[in-house]
XYZ file of C-alpha atoms in Angstrom:
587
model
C 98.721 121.301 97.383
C 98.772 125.037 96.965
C 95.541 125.404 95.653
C 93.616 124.144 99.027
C 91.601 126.762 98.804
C 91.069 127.911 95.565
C 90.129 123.942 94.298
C 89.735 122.114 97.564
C 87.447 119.612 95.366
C 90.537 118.687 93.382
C 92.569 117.845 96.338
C 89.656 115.656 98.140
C 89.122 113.871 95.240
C 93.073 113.208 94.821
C 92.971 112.261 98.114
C 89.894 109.955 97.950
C 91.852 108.334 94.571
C 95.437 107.212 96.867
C 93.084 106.597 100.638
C 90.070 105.327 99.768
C 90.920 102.038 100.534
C 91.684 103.348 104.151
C 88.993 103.320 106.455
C 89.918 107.034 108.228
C 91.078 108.856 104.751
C 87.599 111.140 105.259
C 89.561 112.019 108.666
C 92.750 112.795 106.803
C 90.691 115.370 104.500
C 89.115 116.781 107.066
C 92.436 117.188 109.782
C 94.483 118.747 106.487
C 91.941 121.571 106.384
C 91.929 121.834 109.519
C 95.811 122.185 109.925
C 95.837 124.580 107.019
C 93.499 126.864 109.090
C 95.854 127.023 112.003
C 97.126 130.291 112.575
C 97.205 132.802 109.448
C 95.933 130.148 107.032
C 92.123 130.731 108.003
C 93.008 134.810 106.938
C 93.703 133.789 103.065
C 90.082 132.050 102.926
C 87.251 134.923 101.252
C 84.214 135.062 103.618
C 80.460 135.266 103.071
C 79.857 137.698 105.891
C 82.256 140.018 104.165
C 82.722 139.871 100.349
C 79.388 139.647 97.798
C 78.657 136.669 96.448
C 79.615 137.964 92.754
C 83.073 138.213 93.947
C 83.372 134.732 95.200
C 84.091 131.822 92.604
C 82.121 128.621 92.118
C 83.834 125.482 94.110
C 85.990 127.419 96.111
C 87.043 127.440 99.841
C 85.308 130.116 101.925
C 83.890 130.847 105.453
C 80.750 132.023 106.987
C 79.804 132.982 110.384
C 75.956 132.135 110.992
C 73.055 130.909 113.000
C 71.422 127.943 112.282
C 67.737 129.648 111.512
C 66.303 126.095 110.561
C 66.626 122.348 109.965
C 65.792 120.651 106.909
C 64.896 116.869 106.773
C 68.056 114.567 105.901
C 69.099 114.075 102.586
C 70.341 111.022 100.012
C 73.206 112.026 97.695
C 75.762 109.533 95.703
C 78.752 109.255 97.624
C 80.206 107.412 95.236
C 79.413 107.336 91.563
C 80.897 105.438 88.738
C 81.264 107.563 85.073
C 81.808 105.851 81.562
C 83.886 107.266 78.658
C 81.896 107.862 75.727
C 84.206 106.524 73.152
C 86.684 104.045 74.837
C 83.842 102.794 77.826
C 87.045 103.720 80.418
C 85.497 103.836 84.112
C 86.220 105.353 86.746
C 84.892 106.257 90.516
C 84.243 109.916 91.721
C 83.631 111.431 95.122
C 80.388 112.717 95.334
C 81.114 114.082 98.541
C 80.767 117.965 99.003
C 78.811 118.637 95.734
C 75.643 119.030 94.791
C 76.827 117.783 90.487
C 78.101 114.950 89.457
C 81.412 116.085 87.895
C 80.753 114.956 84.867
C 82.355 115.687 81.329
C 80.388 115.594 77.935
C 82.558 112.813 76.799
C 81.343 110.817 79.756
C 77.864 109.950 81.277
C 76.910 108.505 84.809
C 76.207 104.782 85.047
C 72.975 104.729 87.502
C 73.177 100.924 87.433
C 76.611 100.485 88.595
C 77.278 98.231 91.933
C 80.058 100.537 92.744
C 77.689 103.385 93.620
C 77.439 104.305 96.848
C 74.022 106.389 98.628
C 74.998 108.096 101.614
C 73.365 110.807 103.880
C 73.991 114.622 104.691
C 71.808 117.012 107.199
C 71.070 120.875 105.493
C 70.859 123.707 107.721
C 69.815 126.809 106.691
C 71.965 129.346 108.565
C 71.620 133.460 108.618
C 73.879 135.903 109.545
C 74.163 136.349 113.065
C 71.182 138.178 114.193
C 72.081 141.375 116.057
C 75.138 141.168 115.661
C 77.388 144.466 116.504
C 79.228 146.511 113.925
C 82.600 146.505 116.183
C 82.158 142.778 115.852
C 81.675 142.491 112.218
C 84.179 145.135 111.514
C 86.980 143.181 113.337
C 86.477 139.887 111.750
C 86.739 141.851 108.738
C 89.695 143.352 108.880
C 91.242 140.505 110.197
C 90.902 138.961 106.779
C 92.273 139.495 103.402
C 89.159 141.151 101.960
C 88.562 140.119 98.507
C 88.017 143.522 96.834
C 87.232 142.296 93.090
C 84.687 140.504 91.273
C 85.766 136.565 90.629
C 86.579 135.716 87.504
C 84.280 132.598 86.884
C 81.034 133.749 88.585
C 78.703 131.803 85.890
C 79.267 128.705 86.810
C 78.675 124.827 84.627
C 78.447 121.656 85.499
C 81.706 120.368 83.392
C 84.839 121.015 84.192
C 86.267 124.430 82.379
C 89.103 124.918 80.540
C 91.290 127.735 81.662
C 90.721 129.302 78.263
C 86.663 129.581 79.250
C 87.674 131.000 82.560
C 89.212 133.532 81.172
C 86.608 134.651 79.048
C 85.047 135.214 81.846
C 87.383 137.793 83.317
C 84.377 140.556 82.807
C 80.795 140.805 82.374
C 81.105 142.503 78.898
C 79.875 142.412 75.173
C 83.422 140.340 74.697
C 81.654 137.553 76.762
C 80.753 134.666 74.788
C 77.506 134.177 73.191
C 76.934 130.641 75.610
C 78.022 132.270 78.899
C 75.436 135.003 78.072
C 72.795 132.735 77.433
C 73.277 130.877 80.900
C 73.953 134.434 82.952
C 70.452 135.312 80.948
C 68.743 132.280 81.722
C 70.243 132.402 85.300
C 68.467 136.106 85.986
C 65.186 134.724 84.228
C 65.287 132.342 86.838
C 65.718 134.516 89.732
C 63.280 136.714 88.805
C 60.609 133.987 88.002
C 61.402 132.952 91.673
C 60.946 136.211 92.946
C 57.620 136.410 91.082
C 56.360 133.253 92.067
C 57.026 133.513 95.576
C 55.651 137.147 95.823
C 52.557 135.834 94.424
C 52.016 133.351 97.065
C 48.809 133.801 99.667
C 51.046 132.985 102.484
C 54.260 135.210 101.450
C 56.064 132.375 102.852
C 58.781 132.432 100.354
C 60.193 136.107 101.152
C 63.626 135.393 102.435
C 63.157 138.182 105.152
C 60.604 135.930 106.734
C 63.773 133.887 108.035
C 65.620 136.682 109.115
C 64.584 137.207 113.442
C 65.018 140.792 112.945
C 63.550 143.425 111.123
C 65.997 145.079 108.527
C 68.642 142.628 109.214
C 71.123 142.236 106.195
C 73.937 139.928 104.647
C 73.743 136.586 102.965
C 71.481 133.369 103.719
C 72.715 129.704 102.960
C 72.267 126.382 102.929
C 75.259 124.557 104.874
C 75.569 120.583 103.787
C 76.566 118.807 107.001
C 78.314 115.434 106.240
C 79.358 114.156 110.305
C 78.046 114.691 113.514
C 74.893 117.051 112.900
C 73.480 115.601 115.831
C 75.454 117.997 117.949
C 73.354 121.045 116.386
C 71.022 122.426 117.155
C 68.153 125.384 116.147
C 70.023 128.745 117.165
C 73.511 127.585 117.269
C 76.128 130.072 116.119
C 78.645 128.124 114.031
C 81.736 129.204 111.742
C 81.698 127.055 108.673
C 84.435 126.375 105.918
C 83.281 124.498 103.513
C 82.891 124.998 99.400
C 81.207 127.114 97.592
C 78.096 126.199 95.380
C 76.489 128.315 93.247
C 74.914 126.305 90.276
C 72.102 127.590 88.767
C 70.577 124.287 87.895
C 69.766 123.922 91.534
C 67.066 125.972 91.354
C 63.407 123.907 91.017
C 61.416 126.195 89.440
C 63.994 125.624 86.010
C 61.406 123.502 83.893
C 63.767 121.747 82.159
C 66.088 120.594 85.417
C 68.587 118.114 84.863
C 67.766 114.717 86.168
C 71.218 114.576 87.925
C 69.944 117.134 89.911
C 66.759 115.233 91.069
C 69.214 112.068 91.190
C 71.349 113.634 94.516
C 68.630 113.812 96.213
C 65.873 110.973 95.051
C 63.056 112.423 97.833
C 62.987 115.471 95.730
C 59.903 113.912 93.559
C 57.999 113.330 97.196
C 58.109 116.961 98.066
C 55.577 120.004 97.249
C 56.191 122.626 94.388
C 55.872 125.002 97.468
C 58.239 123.143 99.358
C 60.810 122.539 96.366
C 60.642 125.935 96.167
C 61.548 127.114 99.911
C 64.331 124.461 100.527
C 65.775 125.324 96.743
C 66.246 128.824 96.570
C 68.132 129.877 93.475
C 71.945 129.613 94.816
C 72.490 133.097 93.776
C 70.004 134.349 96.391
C 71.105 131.520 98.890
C 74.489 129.624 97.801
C 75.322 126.354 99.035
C 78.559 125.414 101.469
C 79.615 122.158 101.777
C 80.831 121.672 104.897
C 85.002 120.455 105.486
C 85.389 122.197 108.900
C 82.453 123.294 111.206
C 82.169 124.139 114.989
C 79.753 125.661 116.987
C 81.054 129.386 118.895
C 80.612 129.705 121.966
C 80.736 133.017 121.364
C 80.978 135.919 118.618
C 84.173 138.309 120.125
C 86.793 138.167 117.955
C 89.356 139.265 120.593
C 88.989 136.232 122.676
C 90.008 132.550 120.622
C 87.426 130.715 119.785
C 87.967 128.906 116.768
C 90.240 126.447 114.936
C 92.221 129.068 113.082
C 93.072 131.208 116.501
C 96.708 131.361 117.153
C 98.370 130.844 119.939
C 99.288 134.631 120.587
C 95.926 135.523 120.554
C 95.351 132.879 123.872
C 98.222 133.827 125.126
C 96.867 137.642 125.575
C 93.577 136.623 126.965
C 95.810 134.666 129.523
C 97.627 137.885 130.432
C 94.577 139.609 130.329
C 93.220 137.809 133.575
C 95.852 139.578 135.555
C 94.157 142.977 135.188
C 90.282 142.391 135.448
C 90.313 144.132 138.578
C 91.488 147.438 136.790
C 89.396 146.568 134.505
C 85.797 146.008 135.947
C 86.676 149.719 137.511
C 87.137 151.731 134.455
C 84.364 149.835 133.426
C 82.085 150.636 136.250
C 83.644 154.433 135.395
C 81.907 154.316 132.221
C 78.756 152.896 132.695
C 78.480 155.474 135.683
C 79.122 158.145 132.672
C 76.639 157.085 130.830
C 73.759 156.682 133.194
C 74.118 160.021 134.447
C 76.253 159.768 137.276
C 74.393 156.801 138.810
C 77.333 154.308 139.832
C 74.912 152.010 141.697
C 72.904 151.790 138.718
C 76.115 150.688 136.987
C 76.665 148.019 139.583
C 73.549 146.480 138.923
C 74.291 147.082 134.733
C 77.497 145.143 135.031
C 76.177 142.312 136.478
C 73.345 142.174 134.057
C 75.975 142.171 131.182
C 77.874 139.565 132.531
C 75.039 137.542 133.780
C 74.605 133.796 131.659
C 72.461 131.135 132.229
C 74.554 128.218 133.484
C 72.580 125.771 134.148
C 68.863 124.914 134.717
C 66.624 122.947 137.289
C 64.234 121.287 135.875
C 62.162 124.313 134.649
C 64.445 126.672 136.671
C 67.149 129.038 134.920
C 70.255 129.397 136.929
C 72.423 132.144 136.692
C 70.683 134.764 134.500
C 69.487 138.396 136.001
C 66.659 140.042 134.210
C 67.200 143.773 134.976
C 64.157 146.892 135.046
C 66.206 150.412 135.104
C 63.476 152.652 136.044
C 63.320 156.252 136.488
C 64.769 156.353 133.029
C 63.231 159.584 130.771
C 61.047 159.482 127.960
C 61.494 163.161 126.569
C 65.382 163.093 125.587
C 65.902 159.382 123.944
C 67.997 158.393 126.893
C 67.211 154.881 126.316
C 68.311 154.703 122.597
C 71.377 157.086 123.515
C 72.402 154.295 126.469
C 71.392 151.566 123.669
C 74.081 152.896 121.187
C 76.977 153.316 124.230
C 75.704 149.544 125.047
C 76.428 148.198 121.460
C 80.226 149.450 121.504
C 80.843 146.608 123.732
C 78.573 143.854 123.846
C 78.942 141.451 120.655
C 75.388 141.322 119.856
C 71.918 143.022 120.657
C 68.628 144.639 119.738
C 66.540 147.600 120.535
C 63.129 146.780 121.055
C 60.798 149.810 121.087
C 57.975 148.380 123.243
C 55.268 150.653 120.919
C 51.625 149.470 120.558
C 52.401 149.011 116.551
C 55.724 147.107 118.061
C 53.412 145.118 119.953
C 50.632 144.257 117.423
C 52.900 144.047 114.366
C 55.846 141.661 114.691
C 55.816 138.414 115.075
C 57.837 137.697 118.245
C 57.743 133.578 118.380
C 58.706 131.905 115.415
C 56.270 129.642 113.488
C 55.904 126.308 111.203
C 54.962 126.717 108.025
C 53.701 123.541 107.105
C 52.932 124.747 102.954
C 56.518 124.920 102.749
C 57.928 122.649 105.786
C 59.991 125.517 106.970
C 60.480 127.334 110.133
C 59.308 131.155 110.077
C 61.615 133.108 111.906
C 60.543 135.423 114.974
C 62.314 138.472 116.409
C 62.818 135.958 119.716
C 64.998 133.378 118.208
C 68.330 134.801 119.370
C 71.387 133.153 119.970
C 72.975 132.705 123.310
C 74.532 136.078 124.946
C 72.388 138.633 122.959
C 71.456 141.825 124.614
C 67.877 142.579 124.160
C 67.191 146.060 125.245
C 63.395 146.742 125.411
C 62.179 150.406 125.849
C 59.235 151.038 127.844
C 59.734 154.374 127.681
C 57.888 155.274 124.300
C 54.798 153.058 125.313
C 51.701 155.055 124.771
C 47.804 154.518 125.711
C 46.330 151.745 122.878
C 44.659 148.193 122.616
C 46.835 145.217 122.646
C 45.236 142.428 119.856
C 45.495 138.817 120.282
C 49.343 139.178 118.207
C 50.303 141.385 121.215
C 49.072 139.916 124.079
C 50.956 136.979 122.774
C 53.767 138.628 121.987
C 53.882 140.371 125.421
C 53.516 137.141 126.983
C 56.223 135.509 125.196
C 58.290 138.089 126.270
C 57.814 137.639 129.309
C 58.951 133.888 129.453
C 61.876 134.787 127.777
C 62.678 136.863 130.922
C 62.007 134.466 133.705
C 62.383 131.092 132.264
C 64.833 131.986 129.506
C 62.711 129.802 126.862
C 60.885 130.634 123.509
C 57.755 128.279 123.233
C 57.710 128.492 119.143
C 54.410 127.779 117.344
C 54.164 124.840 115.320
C 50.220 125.216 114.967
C 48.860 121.750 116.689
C 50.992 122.021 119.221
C 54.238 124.585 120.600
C 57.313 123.480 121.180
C 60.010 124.562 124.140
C 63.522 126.189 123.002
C 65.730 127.102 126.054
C 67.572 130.539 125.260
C 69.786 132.692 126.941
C 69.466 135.899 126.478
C 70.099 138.956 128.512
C 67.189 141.630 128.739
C 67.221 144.735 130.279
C 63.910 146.850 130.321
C 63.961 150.316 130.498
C 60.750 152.523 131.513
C 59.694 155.298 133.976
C 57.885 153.751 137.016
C 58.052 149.912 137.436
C 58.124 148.106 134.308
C 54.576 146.012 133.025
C 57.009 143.034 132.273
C 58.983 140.754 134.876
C 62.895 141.297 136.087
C 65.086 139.722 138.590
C 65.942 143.284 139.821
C 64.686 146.521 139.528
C 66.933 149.595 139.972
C 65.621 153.271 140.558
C 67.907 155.739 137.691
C 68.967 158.508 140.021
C 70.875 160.832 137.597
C 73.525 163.232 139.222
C 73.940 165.280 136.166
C 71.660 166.579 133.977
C 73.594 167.457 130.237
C 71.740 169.789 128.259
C 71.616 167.182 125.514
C 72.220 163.689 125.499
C 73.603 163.133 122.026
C 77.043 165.181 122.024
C 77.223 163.837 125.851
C 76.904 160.110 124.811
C 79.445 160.891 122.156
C 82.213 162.565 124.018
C 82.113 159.889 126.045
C 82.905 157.750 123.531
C 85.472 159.808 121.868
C 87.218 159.992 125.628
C 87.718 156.522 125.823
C 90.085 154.742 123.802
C 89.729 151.747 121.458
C 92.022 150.056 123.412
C 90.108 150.752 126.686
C 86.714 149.928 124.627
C 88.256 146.390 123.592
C 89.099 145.356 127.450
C 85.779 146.285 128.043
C 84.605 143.808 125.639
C 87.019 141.060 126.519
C 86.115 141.231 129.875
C 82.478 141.419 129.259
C 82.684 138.074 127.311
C 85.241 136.666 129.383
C 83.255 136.391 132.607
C 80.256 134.984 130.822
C 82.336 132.016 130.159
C 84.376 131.465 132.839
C 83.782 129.373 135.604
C 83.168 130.088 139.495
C 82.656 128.956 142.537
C 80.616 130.409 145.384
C 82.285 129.857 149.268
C 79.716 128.004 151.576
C 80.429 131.922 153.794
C 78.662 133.712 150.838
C 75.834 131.044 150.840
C 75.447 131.236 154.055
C 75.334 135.169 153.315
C 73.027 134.268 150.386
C 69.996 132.932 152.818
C 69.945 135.092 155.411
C 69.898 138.549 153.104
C 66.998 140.490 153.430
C 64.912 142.477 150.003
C 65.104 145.388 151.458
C 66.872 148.409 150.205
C 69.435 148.489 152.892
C 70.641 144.913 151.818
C 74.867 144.773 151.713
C 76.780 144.930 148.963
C 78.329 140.915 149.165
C 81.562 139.758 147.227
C 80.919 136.458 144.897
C 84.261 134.932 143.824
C 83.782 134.792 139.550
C 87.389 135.133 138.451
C 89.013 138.299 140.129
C 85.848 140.673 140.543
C 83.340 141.957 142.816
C 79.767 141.473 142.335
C 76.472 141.229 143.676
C 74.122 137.534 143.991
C 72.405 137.307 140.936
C 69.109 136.728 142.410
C 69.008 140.763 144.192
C 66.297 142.761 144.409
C 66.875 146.391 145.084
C 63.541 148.101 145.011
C 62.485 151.743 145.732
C 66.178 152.808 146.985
């Protein structure tokens, strides 16, 4: 069973052949992946946020990190299917499971009539990178994994099964290649760009793939994840790591004239949909490949130095347990460099910290608990401080986004994501975020202009995002409530236009000639080991538990909103902090 991740269809069908009998031999499949994952397994499987889809083989085992952007309707497929040989009428059963083809060789043919087929259902996601998501972040996940640095060596793929002699022929993309793998890599580009075409052409643009990325210029791979158990537990904006295999058959696509009927066959409520909505839920798969998922979990978060996952080891838990001894140390370097960075300001630091470490933890009835909403005023326009702090910020938070707060910012994005009811798809807006994003929103650059209808919405959507935590997406008759969680921290120079929980008063106590070689010597001072406690214990206290003494509550209701109010210790681990709900106003 070597070969559990280069043919993991093999081995679930050779399973399926000696268990099927067995009512838990899906479980078995499923716990053997699982087991192989453990510890250094995981690092030998190719992922999607890291290598290009050319270099990754058809029907493989690989991983992707990703957001659930959308939800497609449930789907039929055939479970279980029965083939026929051609010449000697030999039968035999097949696993439909985690496929989108019947596996199917030219000697044989599908019986559709058979009593021994079986119809079963699957839920489709389609998942994006994660939005925002920091280059520290990316790079570590990356390097914790053996990269695959080569193209594969059966990119084109075809529905039978292939010979090792046709694999090999496809070792390179040359004039050597054979005259039927060049028709199908031709016919395969035809296709992509006549889907390209197509969709440019439509009114509504509501085929361009960006439209379902939430940010602007965001990059890496989109796909469609297959979901066989326990989809119910997902949900719109989830981050999930996904192992699952590989598909990236060109037949898939619908705008291929002459498509199979096998294809239409998996799924029989393709003939009920739109040739606008064929088109947006069946991209080509070499724009948007296909996993079927074997292992999938939703993050609670995206640091890679704190476990997570199935495939974390148990050194790697055993560190973060050490780790809790020195938080104290910790939280005062890191107060140290924050104060750096805003100038000498250490109560403005305070106040940053507990922003970054602030999470909603709970909610009453319409009421977020837990999250702090923070205004840093005072902050200059005429040196970029905001975009200076904004790039020390990203070294050690795991995701975020700078928001110029421009009039053409304003009046051209969409912020609140959107039904598309041409194509039954969700429209992504630069709002849907997953949980523990840093949204960093400069008020700084704002200039004299006329907000349109777009930005008044916008503005106002922003604004629930910072005191109720919630995105109220647009689904045209009607808008519907998503809960979020995400931290924002408004910068500007006199009290900001939008709502915070707190607003501090910048009072810098040095004044560098420029920012730019500041910001970066103080990033050059501190060490990447220093940088990665930072973001350990950043992420750490978002997640951890606490209690709060009935002496602090007591504390809690009698404290005043003035600017003399006490600093007030709130047991969260080993730290110091602040109440969540302050207001420190004026100074």
């Amino acid at each position: 069973m070597s070969d559990w991740s280069s043919a993991p269809l093999s081995l679930v069908q050779a399973v399926y052949a000696q268990c099927r009998t067995l009512p838990d031999w899906e479980k078995k499949v499923t716990d053997y992946f699982k087991e192989k994952l453990q510890d250094d397994g995981s690092r030998e499987v190719p992922s999607l946020n890291d290598a290009p889809l050319h270099y990754l083989r058809h029907g493989e085992l690989v991983h992707f990190r990703c957001m659930i952007q959308d939800m497609f309707d449930p789907e039929y497929y055939m479970g279980v299917y029965e083939t026929v040989e051609l010449s000697t009428g030999t039968r035999a059963l097949h696993l439909g499971k985690y496929r989108d083809v019947a596996d199917c060789t030219p000697q044989q043919e599908v019986d559709l009539h058979s009593s021994q087929t079986v119809t079963l259902e699957r839920q489709t996601f389609y998942c994006v990178p994660v939005p925002g998501e920091s280059l520290w972040v990316k790079e570590m996940y990356s390097n914790s994994r053996h990269t695959r640095t080569s193209p594969s060596t059966s990119y084109t793929p075809n529905r039978q099964k292939r010979s090792l002699e046709e694999e090999d022929d496809d070792v390179t993309h040359q004039d050597t290649q054979q005259a039927g793998d060049g028709r199908e890599k031709c016919k395969r580009l035809e296709t992509e760009q006549q889907w390209r075409c197509q969709t440019a052409e439509t009114p509504s643009g509501s085929q361009s793939l960006d439209r379902y990325f939430p940010l602007p210029g965001e990059k890496g791979p989109a796909c469609l994840v297959k979901v066989y158990e326990n989809w119910d537990g997902f949900k719109v904006n989830d981050v999930l790591e996904v192992y699952g295999v590989l598909c990236v058959e060109p037949a898939l696509s619908t705008l291929n004239e002459d498509r199979d009927p096998m294809s239409s066959l998996l799924d029989p409520a393709d003939m009920a949909e739109t040739l606008e909505e064929q088109r947006a839920h069946s991209p080509p798969t070499s724009l948007v490949p296909r996993i079927h998922a074997i292992v999938i979990q939703k993050l609670p978060h995206t640091n890679p130095l704190i476990p997570s996952s199935v495939s974390e080891s148990e050194a790697s838990k055993q560190s973060v347990s050490s780790f809790m001894s020195e938080l104290s140390s910790v939280r005062s370097d890191l107060l140290g460099f924050l104060t750096h960075a805003l100038l000498g300001d250490g109560l403005a630091a305070e106040y940053l910290i507990l922003h970054l470490i602030s999470t909603v933890y709970a909610r009453r009835d319409v009421l977020p608990l837990g999250k702090f909403s923070l205004n840093l005023s005072g902050c200059p326009r005429s040196c970029d401080f905001t975009q200076r702090l904004y790039s020390i910020l990203q070294q050690i938070v795991t995701a975020s986004h700078y928001l110029p707060m421009t009039i053409d910012t304003m009046n051209g994005l969409r912020f609140v994501p959107c039904k598309d009811y041409s194509t039954n798809r969700l429209v992504s807006g630069l709002l849907q975020l997953p949980a523990h994003t840093l949204l960093l929103v400069d008020e700084t650059v704002l200039e004299q202009g006329q907000l349109d209808t777009a930005g008044v919405r916008n503005l106002t959507a922003l604004g629930n995002v910072i005191t109720w935590q919630k995105v109220d997406y647009d689904f045209s008759y009607h808008q519907m409530e998503f809960p979020c969680n995400v931290n924002v921290l408004v910068t500007s120079e006199g009290r900001s236009l939008l709502p915070s929980d707190c607003q501090v008063h910048l009072k810098p106590q040095t004044c560098p000639p420029s920012l730019e070689p500041y910001m970066e010597a103080l990033l050059s001072a501190t060490l990447p080991a220093m940088l990665n406690k930072f973001r350990m214990y950043l992420s750490l206290l978002q997640l951890m538990d606490y209690t709060i003494t009935e002496e602090i509550t007591k504390i809690k209701g009698q404290r005043s909103s003035g600017p003399d109010w006490p600093r007030v210790p709130i047991c969260r681990g080993d730290w110091t902090a602040w109440p969540c709900t302050s207001v420190c106003r004026g100074r």
